[in-house]
Tab-separated table of C-alpha atoms in Angstrom:
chain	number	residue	atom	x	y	z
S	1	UNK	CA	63.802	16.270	4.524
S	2	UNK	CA	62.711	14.980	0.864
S	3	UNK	CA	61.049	17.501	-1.379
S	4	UNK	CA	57.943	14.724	-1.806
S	5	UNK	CA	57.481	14.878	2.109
S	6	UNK	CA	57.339	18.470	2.476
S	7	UNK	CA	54.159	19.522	3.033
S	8	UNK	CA	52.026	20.415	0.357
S	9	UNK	CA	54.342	18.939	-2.249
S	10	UNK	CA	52.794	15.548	-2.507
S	11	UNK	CA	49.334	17.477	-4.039
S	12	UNK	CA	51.352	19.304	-6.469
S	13	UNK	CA	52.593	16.131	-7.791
S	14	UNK	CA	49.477	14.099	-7.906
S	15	UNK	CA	47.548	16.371	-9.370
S	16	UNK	CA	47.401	16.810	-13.276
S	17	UNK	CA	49.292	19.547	-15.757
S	18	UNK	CA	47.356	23.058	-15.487
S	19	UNK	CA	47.211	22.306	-19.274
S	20	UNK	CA	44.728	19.698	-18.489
S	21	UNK	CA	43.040	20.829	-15.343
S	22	UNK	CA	39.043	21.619	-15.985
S	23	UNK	CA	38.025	24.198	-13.830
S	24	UNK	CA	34.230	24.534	-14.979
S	25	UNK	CA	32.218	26.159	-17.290
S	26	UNK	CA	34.148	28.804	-19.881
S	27	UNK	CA	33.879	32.425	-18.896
S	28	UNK	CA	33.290	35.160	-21.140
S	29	UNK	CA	32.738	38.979	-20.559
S	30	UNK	CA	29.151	40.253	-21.469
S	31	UNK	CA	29.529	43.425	-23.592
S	32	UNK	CA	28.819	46.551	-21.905
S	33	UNK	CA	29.499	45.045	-18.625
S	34	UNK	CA	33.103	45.099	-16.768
S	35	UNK	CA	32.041	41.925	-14.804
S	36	UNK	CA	32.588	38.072	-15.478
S	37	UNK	CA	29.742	36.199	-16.392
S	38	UNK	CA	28.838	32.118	-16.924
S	39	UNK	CA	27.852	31.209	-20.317
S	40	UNK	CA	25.120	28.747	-19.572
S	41	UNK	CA	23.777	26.248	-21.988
S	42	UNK	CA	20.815	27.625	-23.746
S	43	UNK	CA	16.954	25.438	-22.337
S	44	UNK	CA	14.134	25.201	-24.799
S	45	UNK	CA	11.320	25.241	-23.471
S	46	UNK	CA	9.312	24.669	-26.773
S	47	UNK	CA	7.612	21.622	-26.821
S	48	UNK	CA	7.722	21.234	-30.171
S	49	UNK	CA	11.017	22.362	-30.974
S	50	UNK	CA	12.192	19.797	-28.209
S	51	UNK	CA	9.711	16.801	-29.774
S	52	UNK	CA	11.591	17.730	-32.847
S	53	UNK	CA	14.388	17.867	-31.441
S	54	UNK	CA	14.931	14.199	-30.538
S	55	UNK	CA	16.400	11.884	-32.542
S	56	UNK	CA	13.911	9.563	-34.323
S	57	UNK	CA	15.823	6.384	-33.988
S	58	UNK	CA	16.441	6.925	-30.583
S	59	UNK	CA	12.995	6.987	-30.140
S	60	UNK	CA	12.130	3.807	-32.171
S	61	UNK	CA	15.396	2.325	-30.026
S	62	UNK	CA	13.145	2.867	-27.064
S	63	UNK	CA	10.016	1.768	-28.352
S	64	UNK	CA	11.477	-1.784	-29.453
S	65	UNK	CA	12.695	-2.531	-26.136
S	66	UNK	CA	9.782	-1.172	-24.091
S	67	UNK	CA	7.724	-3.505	-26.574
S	68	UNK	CA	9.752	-6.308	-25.466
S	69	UNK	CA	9.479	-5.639	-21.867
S	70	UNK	CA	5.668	-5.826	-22.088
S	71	UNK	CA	5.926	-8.862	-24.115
S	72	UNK	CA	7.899	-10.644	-21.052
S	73	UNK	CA	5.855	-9.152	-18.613
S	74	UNK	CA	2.076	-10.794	-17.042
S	75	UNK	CA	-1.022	-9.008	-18.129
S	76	UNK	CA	0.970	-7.739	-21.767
S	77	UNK	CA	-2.081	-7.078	-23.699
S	78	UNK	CA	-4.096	-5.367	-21.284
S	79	UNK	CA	-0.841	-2.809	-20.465
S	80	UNK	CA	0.060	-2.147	-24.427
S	81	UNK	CA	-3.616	-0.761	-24.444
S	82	UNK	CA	-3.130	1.498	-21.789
S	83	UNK	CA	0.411	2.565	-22.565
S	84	UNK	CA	1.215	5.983	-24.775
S	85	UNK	CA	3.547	5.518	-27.540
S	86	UNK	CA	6.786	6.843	-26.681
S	87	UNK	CA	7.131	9.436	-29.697
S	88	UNK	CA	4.116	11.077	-28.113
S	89	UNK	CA	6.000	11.836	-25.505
S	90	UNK	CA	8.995	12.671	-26.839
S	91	UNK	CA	10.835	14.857	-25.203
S	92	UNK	CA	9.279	14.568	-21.756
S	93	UNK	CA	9.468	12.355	-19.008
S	94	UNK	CA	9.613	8.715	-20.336
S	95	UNK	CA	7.627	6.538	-17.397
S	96	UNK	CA	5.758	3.382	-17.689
S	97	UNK	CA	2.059	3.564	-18.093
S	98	UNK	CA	-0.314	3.628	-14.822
S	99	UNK	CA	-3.239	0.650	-14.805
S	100	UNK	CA	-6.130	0.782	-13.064
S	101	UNK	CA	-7.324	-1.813	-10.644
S	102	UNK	CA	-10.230	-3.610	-12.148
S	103	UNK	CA	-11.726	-5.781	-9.403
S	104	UNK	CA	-13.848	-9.074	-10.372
S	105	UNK	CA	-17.019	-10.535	-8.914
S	106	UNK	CA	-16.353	-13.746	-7.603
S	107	UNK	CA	-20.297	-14.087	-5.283
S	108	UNK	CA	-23.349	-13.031	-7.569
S	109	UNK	CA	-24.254	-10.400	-4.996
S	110	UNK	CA	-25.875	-7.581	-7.902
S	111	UNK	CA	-28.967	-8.543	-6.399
S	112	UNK	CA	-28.159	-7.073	-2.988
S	113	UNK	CA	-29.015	-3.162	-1.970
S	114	UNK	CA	-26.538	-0.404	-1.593
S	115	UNK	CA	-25.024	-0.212	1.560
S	116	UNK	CA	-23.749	2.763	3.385
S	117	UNK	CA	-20.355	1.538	4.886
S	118	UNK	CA	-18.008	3.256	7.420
S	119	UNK	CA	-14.692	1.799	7.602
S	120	UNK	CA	-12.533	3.103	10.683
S	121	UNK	CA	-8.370	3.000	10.054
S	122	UNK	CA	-9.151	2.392	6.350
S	123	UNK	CA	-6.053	2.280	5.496
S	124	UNK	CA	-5.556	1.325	1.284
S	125	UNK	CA	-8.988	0.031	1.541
S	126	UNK	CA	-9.275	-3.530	1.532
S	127	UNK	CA	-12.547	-3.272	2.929
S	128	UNK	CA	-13.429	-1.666	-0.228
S	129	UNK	CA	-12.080	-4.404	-2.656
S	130	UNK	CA	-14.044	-7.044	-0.739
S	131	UNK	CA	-16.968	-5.827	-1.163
S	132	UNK	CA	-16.232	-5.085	-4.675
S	133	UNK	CA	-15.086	-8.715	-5.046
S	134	UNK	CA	-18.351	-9.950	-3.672
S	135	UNK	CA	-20.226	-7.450	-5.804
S	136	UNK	CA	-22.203	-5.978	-3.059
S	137	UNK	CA	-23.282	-2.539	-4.188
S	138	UNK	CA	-21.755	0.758	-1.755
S	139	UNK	CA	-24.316	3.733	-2.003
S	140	UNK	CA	-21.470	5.538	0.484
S	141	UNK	CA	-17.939	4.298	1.719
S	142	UNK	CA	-16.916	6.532	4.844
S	143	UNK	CA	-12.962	6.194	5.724
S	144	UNK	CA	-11.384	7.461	8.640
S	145	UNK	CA	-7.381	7.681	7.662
S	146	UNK	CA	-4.863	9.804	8.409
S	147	UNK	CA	-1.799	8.608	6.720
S	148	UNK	CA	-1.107	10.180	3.475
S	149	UNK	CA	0.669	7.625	2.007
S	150	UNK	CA	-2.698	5.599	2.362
S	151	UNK	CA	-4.936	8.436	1.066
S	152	UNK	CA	-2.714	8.795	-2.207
S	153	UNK	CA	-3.479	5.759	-3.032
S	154	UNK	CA	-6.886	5.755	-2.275
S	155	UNK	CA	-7.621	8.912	-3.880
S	156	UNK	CA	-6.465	7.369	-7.103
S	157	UNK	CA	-8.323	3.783	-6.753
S	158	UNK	CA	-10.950	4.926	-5.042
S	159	UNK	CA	-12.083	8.643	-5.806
S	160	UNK	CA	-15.405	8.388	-4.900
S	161	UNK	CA	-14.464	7.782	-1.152
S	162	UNK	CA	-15.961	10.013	1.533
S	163	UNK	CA	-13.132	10.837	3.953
S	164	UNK	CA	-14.006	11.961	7.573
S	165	UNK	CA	-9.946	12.549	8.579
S	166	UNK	CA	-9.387	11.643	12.192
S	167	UNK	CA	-10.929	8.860	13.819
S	168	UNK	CA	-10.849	11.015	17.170
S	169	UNK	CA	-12.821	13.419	15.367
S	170	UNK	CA	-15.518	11.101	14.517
S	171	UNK	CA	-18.224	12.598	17.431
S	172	UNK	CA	-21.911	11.534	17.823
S	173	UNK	CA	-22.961	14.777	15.574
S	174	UNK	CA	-20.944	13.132	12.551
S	175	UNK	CA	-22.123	9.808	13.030
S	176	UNK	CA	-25.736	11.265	12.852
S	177	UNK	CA	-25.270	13.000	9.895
S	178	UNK	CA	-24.289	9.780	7.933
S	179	UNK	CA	-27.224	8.197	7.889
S	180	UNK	CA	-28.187	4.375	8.295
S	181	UNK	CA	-24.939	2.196	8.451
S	182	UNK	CA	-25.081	-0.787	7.850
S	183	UNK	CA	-21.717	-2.156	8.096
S	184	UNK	CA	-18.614	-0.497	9.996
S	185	UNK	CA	-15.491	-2.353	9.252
S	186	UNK	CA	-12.058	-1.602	11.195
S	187	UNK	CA	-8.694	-2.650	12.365
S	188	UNK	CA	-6.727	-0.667	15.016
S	189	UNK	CA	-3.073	-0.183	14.384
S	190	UNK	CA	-1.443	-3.061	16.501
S	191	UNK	CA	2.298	-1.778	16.424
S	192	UNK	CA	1.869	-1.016	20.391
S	193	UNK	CA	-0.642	-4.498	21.504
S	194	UNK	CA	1.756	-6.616	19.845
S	195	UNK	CA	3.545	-9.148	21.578
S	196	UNK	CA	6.421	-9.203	18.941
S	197	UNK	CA	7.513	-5.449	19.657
S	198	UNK	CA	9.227	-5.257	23.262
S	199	UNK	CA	8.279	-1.574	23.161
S	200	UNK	CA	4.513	-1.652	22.803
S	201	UNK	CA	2.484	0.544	25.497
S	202	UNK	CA	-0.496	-1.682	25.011
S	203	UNK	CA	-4.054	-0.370	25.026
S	204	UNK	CA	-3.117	2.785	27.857
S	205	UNK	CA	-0.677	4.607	25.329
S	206	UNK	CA	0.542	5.269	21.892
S	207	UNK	CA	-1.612	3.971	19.057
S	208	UNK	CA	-2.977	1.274	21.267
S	209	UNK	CA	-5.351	4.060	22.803
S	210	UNK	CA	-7.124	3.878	19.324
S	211	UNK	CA	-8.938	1.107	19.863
S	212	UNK	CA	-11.213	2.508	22.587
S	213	UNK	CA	-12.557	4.854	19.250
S	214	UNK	CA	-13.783	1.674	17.922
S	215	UNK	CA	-15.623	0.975	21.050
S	216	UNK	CA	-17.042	4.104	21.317
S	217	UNK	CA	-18.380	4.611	18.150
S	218	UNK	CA	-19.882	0.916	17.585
S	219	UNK	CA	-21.743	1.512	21.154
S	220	UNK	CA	-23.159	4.506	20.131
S	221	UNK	CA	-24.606	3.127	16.926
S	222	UNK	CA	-25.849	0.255	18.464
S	223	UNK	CA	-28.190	2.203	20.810
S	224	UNK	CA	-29.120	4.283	18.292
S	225	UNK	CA	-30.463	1.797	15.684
S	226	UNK	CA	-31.802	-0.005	18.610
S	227	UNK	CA	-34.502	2.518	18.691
S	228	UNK	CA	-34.746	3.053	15.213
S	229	UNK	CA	-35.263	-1.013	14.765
S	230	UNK	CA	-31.814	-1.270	12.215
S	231	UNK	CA	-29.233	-3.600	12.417
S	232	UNK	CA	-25.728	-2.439	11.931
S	233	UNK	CA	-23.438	-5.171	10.934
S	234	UNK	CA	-19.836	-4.532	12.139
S	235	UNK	CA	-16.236	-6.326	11.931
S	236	UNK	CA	-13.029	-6.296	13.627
S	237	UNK	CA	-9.286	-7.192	13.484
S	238	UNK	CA	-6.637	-7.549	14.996
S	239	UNK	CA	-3.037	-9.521	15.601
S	240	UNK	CA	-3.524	-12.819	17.454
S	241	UNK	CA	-0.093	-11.722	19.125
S	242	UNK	CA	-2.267	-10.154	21.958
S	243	UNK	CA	-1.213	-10.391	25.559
S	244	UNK	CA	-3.225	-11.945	28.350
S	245	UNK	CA	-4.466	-8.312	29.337
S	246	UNK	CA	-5.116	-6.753	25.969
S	247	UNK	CA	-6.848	-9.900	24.864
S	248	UNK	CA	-9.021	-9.998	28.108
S	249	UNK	CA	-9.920	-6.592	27.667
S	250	UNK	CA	-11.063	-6.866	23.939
S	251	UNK	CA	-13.182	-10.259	24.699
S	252	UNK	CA	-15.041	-8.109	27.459
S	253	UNK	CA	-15.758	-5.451	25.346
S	254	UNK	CA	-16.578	-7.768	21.962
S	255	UNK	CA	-17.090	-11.606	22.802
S	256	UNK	CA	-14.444	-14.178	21.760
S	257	UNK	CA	-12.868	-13.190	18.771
S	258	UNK	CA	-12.879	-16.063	15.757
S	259	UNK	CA	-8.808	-16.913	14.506
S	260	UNK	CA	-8.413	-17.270	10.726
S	261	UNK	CA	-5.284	-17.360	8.532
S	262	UNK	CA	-4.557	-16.665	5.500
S	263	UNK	CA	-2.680	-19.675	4.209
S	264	UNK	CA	-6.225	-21.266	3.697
S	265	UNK	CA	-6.174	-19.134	0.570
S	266	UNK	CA	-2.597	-17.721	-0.265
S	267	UNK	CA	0.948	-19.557	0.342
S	268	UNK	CA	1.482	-17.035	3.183
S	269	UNK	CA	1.083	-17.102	6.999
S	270	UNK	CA	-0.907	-14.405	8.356
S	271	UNK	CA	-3.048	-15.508	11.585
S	272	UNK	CA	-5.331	-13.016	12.685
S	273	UNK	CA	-8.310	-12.024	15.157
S	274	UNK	CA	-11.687	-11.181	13.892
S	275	UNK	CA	-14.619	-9.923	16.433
S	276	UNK	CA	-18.088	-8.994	14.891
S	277	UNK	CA	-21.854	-10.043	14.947
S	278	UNK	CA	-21.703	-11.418	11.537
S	279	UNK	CA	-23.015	-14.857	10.764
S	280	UNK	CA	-20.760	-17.953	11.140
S	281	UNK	CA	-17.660	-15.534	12.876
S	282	UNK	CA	-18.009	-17.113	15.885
S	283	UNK	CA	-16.498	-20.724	14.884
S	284	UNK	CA	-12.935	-20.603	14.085
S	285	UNK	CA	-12.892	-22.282	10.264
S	286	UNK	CA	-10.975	-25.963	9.440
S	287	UNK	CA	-7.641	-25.187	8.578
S	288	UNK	CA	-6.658	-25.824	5.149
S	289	UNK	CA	-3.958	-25.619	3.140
S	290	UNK	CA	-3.563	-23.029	-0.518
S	291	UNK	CA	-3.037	-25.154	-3.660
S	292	UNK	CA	-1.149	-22.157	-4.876
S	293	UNK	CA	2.316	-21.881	-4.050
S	294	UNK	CA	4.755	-19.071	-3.542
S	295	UNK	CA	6.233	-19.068	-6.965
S	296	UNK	CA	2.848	-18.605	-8.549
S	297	UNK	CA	2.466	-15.213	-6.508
S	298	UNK	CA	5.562	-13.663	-7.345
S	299	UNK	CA	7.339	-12.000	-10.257
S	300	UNK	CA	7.931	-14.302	-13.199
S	301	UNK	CA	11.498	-13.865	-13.114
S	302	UNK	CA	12.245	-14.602	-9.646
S	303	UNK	CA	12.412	-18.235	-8.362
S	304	UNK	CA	11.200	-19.613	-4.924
S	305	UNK	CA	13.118	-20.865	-2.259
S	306	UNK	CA	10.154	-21.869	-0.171
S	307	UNK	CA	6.349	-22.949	-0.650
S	308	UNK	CA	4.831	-20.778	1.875
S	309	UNK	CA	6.717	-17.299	2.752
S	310	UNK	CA	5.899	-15.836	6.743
S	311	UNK	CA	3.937	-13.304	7.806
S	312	UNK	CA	4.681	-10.288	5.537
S	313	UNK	CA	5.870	-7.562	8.045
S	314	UNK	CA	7.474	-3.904	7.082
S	315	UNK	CA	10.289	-5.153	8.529
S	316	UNK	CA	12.194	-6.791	4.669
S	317	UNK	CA	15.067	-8.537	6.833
S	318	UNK	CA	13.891	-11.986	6.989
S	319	UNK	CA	11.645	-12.541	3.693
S	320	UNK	CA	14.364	-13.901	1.432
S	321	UNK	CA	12.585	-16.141	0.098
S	322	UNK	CA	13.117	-15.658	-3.744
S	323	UNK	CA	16.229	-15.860	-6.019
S	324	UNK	CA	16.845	-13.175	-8.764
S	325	UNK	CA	20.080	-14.224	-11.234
S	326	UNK	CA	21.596	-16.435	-8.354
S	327	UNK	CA	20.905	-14.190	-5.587
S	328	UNK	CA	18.692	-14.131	-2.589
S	329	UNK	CA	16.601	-11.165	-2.852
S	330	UNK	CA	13.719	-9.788	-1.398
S	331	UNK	CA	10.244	-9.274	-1.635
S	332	UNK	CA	9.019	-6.615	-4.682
S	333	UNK	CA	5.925	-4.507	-3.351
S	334	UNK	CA	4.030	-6.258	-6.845
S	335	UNK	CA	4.860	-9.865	-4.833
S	336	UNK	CA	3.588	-8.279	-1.260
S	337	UNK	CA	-0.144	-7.102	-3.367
S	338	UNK	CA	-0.412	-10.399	-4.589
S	339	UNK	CA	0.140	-12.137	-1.282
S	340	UNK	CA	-2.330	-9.821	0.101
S	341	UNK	CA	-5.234	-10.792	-2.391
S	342	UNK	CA	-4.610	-7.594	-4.045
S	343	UNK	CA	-3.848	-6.586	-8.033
S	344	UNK	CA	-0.405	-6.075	-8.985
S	345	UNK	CA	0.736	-2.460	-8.867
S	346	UNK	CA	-2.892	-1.327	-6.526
S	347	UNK	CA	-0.022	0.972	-4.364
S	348	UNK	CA	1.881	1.682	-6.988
S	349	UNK	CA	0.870	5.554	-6.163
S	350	UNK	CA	4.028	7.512	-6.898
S	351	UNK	CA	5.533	6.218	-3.566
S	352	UNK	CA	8.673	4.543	-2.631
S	353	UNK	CA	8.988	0.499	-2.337
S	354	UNK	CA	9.521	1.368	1.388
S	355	UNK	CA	6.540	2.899	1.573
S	356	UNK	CA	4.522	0.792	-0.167
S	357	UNK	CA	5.749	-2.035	2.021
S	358	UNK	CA	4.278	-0.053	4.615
S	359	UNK	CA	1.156	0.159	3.875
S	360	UNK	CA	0.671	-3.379	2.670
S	361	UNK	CA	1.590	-5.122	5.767
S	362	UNK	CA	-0.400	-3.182	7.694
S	363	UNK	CA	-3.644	-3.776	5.486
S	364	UNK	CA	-5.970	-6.275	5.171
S	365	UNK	CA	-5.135	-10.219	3.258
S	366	UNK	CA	-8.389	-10.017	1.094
S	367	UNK	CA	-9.383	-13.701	0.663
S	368	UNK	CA	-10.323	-13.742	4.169
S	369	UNK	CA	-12.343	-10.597	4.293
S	370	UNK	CA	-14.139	-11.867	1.404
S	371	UNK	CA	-14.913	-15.461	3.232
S	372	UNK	CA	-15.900	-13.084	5.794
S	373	UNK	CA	-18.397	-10.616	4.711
S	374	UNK	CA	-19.787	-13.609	1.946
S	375	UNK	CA	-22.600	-14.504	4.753
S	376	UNK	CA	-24.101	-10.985	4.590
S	377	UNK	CA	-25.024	-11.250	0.723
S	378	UNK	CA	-28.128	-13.462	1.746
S	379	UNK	CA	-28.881	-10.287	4.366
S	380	UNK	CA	-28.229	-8.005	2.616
S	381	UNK	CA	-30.403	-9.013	-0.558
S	382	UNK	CA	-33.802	-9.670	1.296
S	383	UNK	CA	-33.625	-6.651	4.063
């Protein structure tokens, strides 16, 4: 037999000189001690003696070229006020500022009263933003949410939120101690009523059995004001990807739900149910086309393939639509917020872009909810 088949000799060969092999960090014996110890790189953990430290054109290196990415970027001014100068954080981690959502009144609603608001799977919530949108004053947002990707972000937009955790946990002695609602907004998870997933357990299993929460709760407020002579106001959605059984069962319980979509407003397809007692829900609206188009919703260095993208689902596979450097790519979770209504980076929460894709197509497109809830400003101003 060769000496290069014999076994073992072909890794002697391929391997390099011991002259040459690296075999980790240099050992070194610590005086008064017979055993073998690592010499480790020394850490500082002086701040200062690390800020100083760092090289100052290194620094400026970095500053030039984060100044240039702000330049190229939408909303440059209002991000260069908010962002920290890179030598004051020299040293540490080097991460691009955090921005606030500011939300803009689009209705003159100031003149309305403070509502007390309960919104049931609130999800990032939209419900929220609408109203803030419309300018209708909250005295007390109540969210039921379990999900903690949704209640990171909504601790950081929306502090001031009241959580009450479960929806299951929600019982008549709670509901009493919130006072006078006057709107409850909510959307049951539709994963398992949906006629798209061939795996859904409908409204007797899985997440389906949420809805019957909903029911529950509106019922029981609805006597209860009835006595007290106050109107509760109350909204809710759903896919229009129902079946015959799940649909039948949520027109007995609610009336005939009202279809709107939210290509009326936004170059994206999104048809959905809506069930409530508020004014001019009843009448599905004319059908009408955005004037925007998909490229003026998505990153400014991305190109569009299409006018109008599909409905934005968790699933990424088929929403291709855009073209980065000659190659199909993609949605960005920045491109998802904006074809939900919402500001750029609102889930931008320290999560992952799977996660964030999440939670946006489950939530709310908020051009609609704002048509929506615009007929209770006249209510809501004069009660």
């Amino acid at each position: 037999m060769p000496k290069y088949k014999r076994r073992g000799v072909r890794r002697y060969l391929t391997q390099a000189p011991k002259s040459k092999r690296h075999y980790g960090q240099k050992k070194v014996l610590r005086k008064g001690c017979n055993r073998m110890t690592t010499q480790a790189p020394s850490l500082v953990h002086d701040n200062n003696n690390l800020s100083q430290a760092v090289d100052e054109n290194v620094i400026d290196g970095f500053q030039n070229c984060f100044d240039n990415i702000i330049d190229q970027t939408p909303g440059s001014t209002q991000r260069q006020v908010a962002g920290q100068s890179l030598k004051q954080t020299a040293g540490l981690a080097i991460e691009e500022p955090f921005y606030g959502f500011q939300s803009g009144v689009l209705l003159p609603g100031s003149h309305c009263r403070p509502i007390i608001v309960l919104s049931l799977y609130d999800g990032v919530s939209s419900g929220l933003v609408a109203l803030n949108k419309l300018g209708i004053p909250v005295l007390r947002y109540f969210s039921s949410e379990i999900c903690e990707n949704a209640l990171r972000v909504q601790s950081l937009r929306h502090p001031n939120v009241i959580r009450l955790g479960d929806v299951k946990d929600i019982t008549s002695e709670v509901l009493d101690s919130l006072g006078k609602i006057d709107l409850v907004l909510a959307g049951s998870p539709c994963s398992d009523l949906s006629r798209v997933n061939p795996r859904r357990a409908g409204l007797r299993g899985g997440t389906g059995l949420l809805y019957f929460e909903f029911v529950r709760i509106i019922r029981y407020l609805q006597d209860k004001y009835t006595k007290e002579n106050h109107s509760v106001k109350w909204l809710f959605e759903n896919t229009c990807h129902l079946d015959k059984d799940t649909l039948l069962q949520m027109n007995s319980d609610m009336g005939v739900p009202s279809k709107r979509c939210s290509s009326s407003f936004l170059p994206v397809t999104r048809k959905r149910f809506f069930w409530g007692n508020i004014a001019g829900l009843q009448h599905d609206t004319v059908v009408r086309k955005s004037k925007l188009t998909l490229q003026d919703c998505i990153d400014g260095n991305k190109t569009a393939i299409i006018s109008e993208a599909r409905t934005l689902t968790s699933n990424r596979s088929g929403q291709r639509c855009v073209e980065y450097e000659g190659k199909r790519e993609f949605f960005s979770p920045t491109d998802y917020e904006r074809l939900q209504g919402l500001e750029a980076h609102y889930t931008d929460a320290n999560l992952s872009i799977t996660a964030r894709i999440k939670l946006l197509a489950k939530g709310w497109c908020i051009p609609v909810i704002v048509d929506i809830l615009s007929s209770l400003v006249p209510i809501f101003s004069h009660s």
